[in-house]
Coordinates of C-alpha atoms and ligand atoms in Angstrom, one line a residue:
X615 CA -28.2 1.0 -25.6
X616 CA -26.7 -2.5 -25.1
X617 CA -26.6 -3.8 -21.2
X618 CA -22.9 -4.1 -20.5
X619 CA -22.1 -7.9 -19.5
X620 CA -20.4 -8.9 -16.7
X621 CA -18.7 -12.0 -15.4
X622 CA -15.4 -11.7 -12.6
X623 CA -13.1 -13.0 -15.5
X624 CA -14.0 -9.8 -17.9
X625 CA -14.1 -7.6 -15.3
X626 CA -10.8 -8.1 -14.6
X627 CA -9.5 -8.0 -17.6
X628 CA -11.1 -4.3 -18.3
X629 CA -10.1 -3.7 -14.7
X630 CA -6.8 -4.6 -15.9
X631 CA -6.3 -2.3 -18.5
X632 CA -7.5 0.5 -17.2
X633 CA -4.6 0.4 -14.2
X634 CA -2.1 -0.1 -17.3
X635 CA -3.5 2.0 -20.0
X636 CA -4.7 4.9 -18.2
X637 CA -3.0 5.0 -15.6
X638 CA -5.5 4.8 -12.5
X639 CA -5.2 3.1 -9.5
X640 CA -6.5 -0.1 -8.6
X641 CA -8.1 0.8 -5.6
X642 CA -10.0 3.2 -7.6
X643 CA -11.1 1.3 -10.1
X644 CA -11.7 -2.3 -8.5
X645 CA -14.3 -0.4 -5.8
X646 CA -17.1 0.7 -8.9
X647 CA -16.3 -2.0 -11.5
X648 CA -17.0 -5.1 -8.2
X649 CA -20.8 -3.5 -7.6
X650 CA -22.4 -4.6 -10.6
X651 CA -20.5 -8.0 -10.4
X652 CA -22.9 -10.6 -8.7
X653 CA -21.2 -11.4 -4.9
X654 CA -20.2 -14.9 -6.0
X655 CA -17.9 -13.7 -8.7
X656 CA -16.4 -10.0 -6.6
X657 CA -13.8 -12.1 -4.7
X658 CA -12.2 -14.2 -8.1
X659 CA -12.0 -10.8 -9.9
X660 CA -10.4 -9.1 -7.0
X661 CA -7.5 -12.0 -7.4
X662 CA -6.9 -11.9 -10.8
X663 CA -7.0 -8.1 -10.2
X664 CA -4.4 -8.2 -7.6
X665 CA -2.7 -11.4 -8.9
X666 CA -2.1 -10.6 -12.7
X667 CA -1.2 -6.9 -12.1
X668 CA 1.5 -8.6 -9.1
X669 CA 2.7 -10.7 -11.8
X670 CA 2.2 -8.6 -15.1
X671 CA 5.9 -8.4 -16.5
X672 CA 6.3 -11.9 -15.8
X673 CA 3.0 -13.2 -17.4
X674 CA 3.4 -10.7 -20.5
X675 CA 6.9 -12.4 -21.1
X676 CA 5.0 -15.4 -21.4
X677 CA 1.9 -14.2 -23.7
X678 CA 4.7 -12.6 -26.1
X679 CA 5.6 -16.0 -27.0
X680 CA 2.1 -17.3 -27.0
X681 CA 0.7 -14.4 -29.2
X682 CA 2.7 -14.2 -32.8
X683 CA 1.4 -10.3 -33.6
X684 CA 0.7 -8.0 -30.8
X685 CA -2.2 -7.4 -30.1
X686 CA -3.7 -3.6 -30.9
X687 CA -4.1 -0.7 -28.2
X688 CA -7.7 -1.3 -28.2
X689 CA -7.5 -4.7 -27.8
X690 CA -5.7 -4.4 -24.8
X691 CA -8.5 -6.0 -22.6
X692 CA -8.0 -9.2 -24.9
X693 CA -4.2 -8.9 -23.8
X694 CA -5.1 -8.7 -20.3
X695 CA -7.4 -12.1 -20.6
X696 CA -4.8 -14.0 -21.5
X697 CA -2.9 -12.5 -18.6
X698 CA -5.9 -13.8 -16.2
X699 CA -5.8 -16.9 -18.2
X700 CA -2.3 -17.7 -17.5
X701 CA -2.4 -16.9 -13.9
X702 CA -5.1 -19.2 -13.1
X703 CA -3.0 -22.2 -15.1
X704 CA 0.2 -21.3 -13.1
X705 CA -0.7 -20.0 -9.8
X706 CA -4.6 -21.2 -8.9
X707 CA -6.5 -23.8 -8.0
X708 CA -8.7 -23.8 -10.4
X709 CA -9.2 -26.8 -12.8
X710 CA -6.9 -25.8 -16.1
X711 CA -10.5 -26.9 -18.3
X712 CA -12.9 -24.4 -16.4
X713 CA -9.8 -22.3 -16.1
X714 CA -9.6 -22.6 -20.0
X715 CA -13.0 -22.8 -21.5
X716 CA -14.4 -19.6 -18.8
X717 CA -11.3 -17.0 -20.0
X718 CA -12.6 -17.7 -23.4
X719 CA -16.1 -17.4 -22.4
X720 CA -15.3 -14.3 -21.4
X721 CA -14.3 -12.8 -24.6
X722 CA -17.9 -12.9 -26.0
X723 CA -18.8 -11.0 -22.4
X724 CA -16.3 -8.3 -23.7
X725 CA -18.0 -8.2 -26.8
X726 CA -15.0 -9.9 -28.7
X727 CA -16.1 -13.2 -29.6
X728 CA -13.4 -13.1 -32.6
X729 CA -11.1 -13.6 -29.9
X730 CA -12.4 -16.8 -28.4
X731 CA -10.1 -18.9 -30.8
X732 CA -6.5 -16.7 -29.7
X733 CA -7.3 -17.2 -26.4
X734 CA -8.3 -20.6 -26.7
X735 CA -4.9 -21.7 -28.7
X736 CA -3.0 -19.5 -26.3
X737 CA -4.0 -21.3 -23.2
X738 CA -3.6 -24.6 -24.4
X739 CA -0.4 -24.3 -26.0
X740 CA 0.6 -22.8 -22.7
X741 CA -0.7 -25.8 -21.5
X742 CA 1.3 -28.2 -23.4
X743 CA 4.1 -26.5 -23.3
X744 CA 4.6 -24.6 -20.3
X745 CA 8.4 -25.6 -19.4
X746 CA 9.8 -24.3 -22.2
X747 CA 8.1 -21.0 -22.0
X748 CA 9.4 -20.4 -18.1
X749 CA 13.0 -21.5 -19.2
X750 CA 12.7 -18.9 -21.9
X751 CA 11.9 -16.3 -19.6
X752 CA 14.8 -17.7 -17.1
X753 CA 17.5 -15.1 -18.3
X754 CA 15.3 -11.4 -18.2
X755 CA 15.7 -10.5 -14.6
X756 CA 12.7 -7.6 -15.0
X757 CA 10.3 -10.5 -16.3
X758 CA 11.7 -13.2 -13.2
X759 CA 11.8 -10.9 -10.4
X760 CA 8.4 -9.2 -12.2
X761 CA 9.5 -5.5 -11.1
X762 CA 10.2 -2.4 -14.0
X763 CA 13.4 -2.2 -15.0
X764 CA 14.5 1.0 -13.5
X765 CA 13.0 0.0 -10.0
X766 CA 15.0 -3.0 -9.9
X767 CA 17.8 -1.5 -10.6
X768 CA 17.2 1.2 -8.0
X769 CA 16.6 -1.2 -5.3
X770 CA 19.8 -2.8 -6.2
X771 CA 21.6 0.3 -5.7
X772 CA 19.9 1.5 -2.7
X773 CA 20.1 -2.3 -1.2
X774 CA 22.9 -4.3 -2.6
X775 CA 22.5 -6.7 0.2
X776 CA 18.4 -6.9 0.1
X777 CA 17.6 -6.6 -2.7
X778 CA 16.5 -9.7 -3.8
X779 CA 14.7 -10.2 -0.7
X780 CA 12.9 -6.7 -1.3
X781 CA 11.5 -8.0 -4.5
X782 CA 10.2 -11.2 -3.6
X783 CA 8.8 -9.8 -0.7
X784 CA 6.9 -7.5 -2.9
X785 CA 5.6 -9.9 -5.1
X786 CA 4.1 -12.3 -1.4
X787 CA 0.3 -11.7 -0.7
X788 CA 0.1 -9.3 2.2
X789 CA -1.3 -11.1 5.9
X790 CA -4.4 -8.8 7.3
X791 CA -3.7 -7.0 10.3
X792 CA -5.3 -5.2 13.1
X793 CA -5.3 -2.5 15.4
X794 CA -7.3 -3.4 18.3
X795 CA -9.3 0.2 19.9
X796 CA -7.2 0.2 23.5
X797 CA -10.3 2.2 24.5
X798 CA -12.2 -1.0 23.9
X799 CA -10.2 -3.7 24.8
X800 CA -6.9 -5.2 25.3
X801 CA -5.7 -6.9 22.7
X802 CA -5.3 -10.2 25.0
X803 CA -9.4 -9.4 25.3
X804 CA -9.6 -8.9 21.4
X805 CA -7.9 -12.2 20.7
X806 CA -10.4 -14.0 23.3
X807 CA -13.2 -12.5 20.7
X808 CA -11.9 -13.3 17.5
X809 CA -10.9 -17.1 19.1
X810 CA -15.0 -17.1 20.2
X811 CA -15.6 -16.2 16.8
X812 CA -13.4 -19.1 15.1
X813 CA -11.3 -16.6 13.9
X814 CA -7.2 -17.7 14.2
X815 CA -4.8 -15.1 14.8
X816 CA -2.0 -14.0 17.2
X817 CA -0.5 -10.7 18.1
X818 CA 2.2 -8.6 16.4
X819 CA 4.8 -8.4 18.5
X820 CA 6.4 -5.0 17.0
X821 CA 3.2 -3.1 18.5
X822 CA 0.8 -3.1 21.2
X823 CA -2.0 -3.2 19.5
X824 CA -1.3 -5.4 16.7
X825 CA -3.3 -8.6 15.5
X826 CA -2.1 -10.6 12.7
X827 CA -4.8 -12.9 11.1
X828 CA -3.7 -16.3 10.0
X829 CA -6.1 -15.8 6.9
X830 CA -7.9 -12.9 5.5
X831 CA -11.7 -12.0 6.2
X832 CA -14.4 -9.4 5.6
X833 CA -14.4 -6.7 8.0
X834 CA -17.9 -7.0 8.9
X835 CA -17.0 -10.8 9.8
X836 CA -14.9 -9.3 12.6
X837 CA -16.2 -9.0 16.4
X838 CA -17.4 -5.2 17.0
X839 CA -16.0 -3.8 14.2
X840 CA -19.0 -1.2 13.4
X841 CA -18.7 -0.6 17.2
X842 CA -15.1 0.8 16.8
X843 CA -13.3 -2.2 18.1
X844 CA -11.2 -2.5 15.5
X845 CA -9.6 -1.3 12.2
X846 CA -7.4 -2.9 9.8
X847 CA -4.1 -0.9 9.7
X848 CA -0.6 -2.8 8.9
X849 CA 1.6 -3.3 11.6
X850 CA 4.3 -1.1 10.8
X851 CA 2.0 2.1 10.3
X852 CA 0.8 0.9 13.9
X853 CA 4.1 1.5 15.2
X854 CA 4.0 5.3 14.2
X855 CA 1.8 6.5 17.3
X856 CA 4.1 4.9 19.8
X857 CA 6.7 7.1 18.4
X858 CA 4.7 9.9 19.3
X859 CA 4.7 9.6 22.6
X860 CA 1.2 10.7 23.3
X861 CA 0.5 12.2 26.6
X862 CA -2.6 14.0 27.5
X863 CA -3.1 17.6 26.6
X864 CA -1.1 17.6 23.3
X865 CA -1.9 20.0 20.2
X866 CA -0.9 17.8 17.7
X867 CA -0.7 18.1 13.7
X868 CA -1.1 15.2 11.4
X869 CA -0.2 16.5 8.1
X870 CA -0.9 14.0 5.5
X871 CA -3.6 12.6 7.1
X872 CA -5.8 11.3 4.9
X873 CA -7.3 8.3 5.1
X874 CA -7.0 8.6 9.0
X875 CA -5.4 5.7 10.0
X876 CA -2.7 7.3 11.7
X877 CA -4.7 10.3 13.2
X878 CA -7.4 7.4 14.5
X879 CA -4.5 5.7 16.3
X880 CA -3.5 8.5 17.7
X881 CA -6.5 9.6 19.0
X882 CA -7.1 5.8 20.5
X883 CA -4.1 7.5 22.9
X884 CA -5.9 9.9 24.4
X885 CA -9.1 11.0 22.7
X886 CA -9.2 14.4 24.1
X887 CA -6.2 15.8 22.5
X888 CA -6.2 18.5 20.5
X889 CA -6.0 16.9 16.7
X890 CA -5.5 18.6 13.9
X891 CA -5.8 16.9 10.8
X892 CA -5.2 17.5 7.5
X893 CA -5.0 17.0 3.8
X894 CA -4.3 18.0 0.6
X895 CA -7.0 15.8 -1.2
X896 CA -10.6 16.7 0.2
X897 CA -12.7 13.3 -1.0
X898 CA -10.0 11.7 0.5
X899 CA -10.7 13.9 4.0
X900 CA -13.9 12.2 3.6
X901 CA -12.4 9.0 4.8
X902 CA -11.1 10.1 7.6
X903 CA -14.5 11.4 8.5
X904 CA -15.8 8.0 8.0
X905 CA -12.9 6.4 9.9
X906 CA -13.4 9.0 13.0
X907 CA -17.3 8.8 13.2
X908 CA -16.9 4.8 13.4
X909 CA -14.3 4.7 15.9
X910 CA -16.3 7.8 18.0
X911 CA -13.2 10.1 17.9
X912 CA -13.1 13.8 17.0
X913 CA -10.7 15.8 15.1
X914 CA -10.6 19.1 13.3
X915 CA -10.6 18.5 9.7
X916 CA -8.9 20.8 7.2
X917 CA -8.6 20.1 3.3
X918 CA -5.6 22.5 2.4
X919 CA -1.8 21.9 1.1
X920 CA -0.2 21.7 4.2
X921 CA 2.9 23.6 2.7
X922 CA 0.7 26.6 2.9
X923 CA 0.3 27.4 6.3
X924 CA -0.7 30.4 6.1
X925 CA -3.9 29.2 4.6
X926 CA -4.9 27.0 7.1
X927 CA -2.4 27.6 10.6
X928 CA -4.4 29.4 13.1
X929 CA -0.6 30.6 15.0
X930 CA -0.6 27.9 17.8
X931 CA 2.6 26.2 17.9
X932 CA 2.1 22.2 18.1
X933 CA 3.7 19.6 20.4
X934 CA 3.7 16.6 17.9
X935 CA 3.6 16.7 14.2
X936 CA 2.9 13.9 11.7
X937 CA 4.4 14.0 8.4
X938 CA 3.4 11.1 7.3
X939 CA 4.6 12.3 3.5
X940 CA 3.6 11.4 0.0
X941 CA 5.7 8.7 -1.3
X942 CA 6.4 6.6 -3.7
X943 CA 4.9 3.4 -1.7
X944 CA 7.5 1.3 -2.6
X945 CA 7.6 -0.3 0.7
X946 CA 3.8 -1.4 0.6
X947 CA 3.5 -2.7 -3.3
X948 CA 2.1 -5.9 -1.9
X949 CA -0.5 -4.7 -1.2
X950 CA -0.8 -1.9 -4.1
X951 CA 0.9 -4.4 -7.3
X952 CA -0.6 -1.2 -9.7
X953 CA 2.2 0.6 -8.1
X954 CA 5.0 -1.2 -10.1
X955 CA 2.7 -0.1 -13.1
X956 CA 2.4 3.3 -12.0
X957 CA 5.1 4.8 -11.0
X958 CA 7.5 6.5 -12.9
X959 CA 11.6 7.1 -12.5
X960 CA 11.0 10.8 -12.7
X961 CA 8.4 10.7 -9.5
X962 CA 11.1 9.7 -6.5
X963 CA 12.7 13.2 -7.3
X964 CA 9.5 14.9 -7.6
X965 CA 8.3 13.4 -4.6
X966 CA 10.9 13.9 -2.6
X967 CA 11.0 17.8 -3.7
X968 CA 7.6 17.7 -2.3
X969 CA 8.8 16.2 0.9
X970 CA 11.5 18.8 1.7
X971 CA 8.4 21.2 1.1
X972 CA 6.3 19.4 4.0
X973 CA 9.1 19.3 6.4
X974 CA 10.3 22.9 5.4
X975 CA 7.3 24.5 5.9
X976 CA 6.1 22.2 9.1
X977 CA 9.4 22.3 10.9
X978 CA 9.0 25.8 12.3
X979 CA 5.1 25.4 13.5
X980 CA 7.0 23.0 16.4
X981 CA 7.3 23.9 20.1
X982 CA 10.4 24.0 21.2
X983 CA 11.3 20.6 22.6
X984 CA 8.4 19.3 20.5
X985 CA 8.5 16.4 18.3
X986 CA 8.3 15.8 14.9
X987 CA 7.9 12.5 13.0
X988 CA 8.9 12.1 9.3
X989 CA 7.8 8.8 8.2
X990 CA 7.1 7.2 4.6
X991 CA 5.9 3.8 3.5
X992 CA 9.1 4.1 1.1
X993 CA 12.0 1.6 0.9
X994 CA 13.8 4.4 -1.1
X995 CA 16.8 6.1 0.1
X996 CA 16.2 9.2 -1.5
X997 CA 13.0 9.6 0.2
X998 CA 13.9 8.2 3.8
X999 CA 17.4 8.8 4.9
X1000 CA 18.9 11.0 2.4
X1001 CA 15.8 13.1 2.7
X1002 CA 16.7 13.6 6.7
X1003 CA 20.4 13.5 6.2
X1004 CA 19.6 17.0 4.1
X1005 CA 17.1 18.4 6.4
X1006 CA 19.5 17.9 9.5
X1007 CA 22.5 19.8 7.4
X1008 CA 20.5 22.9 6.5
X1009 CA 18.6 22.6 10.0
X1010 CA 21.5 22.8 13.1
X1011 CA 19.1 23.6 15.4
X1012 CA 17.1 20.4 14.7
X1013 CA 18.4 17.2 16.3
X1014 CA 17.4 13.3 15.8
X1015 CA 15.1 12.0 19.1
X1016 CA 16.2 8.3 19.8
X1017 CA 13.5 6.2 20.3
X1018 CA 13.5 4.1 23.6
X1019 CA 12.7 1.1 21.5
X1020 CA 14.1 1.3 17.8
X1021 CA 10.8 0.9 15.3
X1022 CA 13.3 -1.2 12.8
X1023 CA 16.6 -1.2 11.3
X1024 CA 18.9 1.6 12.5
X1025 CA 19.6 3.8 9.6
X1026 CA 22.8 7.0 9.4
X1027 CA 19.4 8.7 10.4
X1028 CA 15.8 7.2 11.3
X1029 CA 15.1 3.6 11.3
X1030 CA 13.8 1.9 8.0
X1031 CA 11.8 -1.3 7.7
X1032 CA 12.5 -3.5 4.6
X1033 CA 8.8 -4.7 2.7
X1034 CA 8.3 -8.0 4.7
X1035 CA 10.8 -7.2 7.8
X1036 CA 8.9 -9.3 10.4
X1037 CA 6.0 -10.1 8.4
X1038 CA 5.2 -6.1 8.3
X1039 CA 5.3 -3.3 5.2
X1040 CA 8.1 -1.5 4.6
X1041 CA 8.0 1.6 6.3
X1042 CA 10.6 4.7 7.4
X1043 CA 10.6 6.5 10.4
X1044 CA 12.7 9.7 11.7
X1045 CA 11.8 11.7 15.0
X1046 CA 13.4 15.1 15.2
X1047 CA 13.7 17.6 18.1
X1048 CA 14.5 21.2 18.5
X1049 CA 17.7 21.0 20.0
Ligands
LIG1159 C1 0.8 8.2 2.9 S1 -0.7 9.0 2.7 C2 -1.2 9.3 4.3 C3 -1.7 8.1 5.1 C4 -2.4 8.5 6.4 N1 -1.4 9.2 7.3 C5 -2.9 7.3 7.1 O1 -2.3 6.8 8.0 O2 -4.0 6.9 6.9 C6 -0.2 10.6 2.2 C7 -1.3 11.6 2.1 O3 -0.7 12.9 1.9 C8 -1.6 13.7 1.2 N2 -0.8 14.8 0.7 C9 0.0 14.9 -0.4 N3 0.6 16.1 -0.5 C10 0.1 16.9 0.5 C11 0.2 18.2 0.9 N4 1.1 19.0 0.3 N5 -0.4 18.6 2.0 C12 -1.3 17.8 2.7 N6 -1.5 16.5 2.3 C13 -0.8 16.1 1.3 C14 -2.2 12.8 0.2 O4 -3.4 13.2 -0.3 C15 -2.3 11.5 1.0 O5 -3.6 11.3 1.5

């Protein structure tokens, strides 16, 4: 059998179409396709991964004009070479010859040399050329703004005001950000280690714990990380535990818990409380079991539909719940791009169905005077505050909890965080009471 070939240019470029034409997710896909890719190579596929697939309607406006026939289904990881072509001419710094002459290199390590002369032509008419084919693009706002159609539109009616800002934050490359382990450190002690370590960054100040990086690095590059000092969790997902309002002795359900993040911030609280979390997806439980063994914390694991309680509820009431809900992600697509690619009209109502499920079936495992926190990582309305606005009329006995400090902007109900608000993802969040 022949040894497949592998260079980070034709990687990506199968990486590529897989994401578009079978509709996995990037994350997926990029973590078994980098191992066989030799370490040099692993980070320049990873950008023309997350670079092409950021700016895929845009760049395929472009090819269409370089490429007179279309090219088949089956060549489609042809199609996505010239996207990775086109994106290191416009938006790297690579040198446009080694830009040009490795992209068509690469077509022989697909095993389509017949395509080294399309590419070739493609690129270099691009080349030559290039203004016109941007002021040809100038007047298809899905291609400029390099969202789908029916998402741009539904920001625009959700956010007449934002939209635009919505977008092009989307389309920025995401800053890394920590969550410093308060059982470790402080994060004034943190900083003092990543300074010692020549590694600039500053604090977040929407949460306590925060650390924003001025560049990104490898995890293992970070000061104790294996130890548990720190995990890399978004800023506006930190702010989540603080409106918890952990105290000691708390049962406390996280429902969607998987891959921990939350539930291992919220055990930073106080790691002797009573933590219960689950999730729907059992390999991805597995992550949390990683995430909790590093950081030395212990919860109870359960792989179950949280909808069915009666599967998995053992009849003690809890103090805090977590519904931290499957969404649509449309408030973290900088840093998943595959999601523009992904998602379909059709799965906002689904998945907000399957959020009136969660909090249906969650609200009545509560203490009274308990708290419950509904948050996405959604910049939808249907998801966020319609979704409460509904729960609150068919539950009177249920009442909003004001935060002391508001999470982000102040919503009919909850508080909702635009993609990009203060440097962080957009996010949703609504605490409810029994009244
Ligand atoms: C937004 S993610 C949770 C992120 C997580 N809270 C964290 O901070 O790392 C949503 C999770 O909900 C899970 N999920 C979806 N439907 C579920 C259900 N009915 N019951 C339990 N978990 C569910 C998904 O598998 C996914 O892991």
């Amino acid at each position: 059998m022949a040894k497949t070939k592998h260079s980070a240019r034709a990687s990506a470029a199968r990486i590529i179409t897989e994401v578009v034409q079978q509709k996995r997710s990037l994350n997926a896909v990029l973590a078994a396709a980098l191992i066989p890719l030799p370490e040099n190579e692993r980070s320049l596929c990873q950008q023309l991964c997350y670079g092409v697939l950021r700016w895929q309607l845009q760049l395929q406006a472009i090819s269409q004009q370089l490429v007179s026939k279309p090219l088949k289904k089956k060549d489609g990881d042809i199609a996505a070479l010239l996207l990775c072509g086109l994106y290191q001419l416009r938006d790297m710094r690579i040198p446009s010859h080694a830009a040009i002459s490795e992209t068509v290199n690469a077509c022989k390590t697909i095993g389509k040399p017949w395509a080294t002369g399309l590419i070739n032509a493609s690129l270099r008419n691009f080349q030559r050329n290039q203004a016109e084919f941007e002021k040809n693009i100038e007047d298809q706002e899905s291609a400029v703004y390099a969202h789908p159609e029916w998402l741009l539109q539904q920001f625009k009616h959700d956010w007449p005001n934002h939209w635009q800002q919505i977008l092009s934050a989307n389309n920025q490359q995401p800053p890394m950000m920590l969550r410093v382990n308060r059982q470790h450190h402080t994060r004034q002690a943190y900083l003092e280690k990543l300074q010692q370590a020549d590694i600039p960054a500053n604090e977040i100040s929407a949460c306590n714990e925060g650390v924003l990086l001025d560049s990104p690095c490898d995890v293992y590059q970070l000061p104790g990380f294996k130890e548990g000092d720190v995990s890399v969790q978004d800023g506006a997902a930190q702010q989540v535990a603080a409106l918890l309002n952990i105290t000691p002795n708390l049962h406390i359900l996280d429902a969607c818990a998987a891959p921990g993040g939350k539930t291992c911030h919220i055990l930073e609280h106080e790691p002797n409380n009573k933590v219960v979390a689950l999730d729907i997806d059992a390999r991805r439980l597995e992550q949390i079991e990683q995430n909790t063994s590093r950081l030395k914390l212990n919860a109870e694991l359960i792989a179950s539909d949280a909808s069915l309680v009666d599967d998995w509820w053992d009849g003690q009431l809890f103090d805090r719940i977590l519904i931290d809900a499957p969404c649509s992600g449309t408030g973290v697509i900088r840093r998943h791009p595959d999601i523009k690619i992904l998602r379909r009209p059709d799965d906002i109502t689904n998945l907000a169905k399957q959020q009136a499920v969660l909090l249906e079936k969650l609200w009545p495992l509560l203490k009274p005077d308990g708290l419950l926190l509904y948050t996405t990582c959604s910049a939808l309305k249907q998801e966020n505050e319609l979704q409460i606005t509904s729960f609150l009329e068919l539950h009177p006995e249920a009442e909003e909890s004001i935060p002391d400090m508001p999470p982000a902007q102040r919503r009919t109900f909850g508080y909702q965080r635009l993609p990009g608000d203060d440097q962080l993802d957009g996010f949703y969040y609504a605490c409810l009471r029994h009244r």
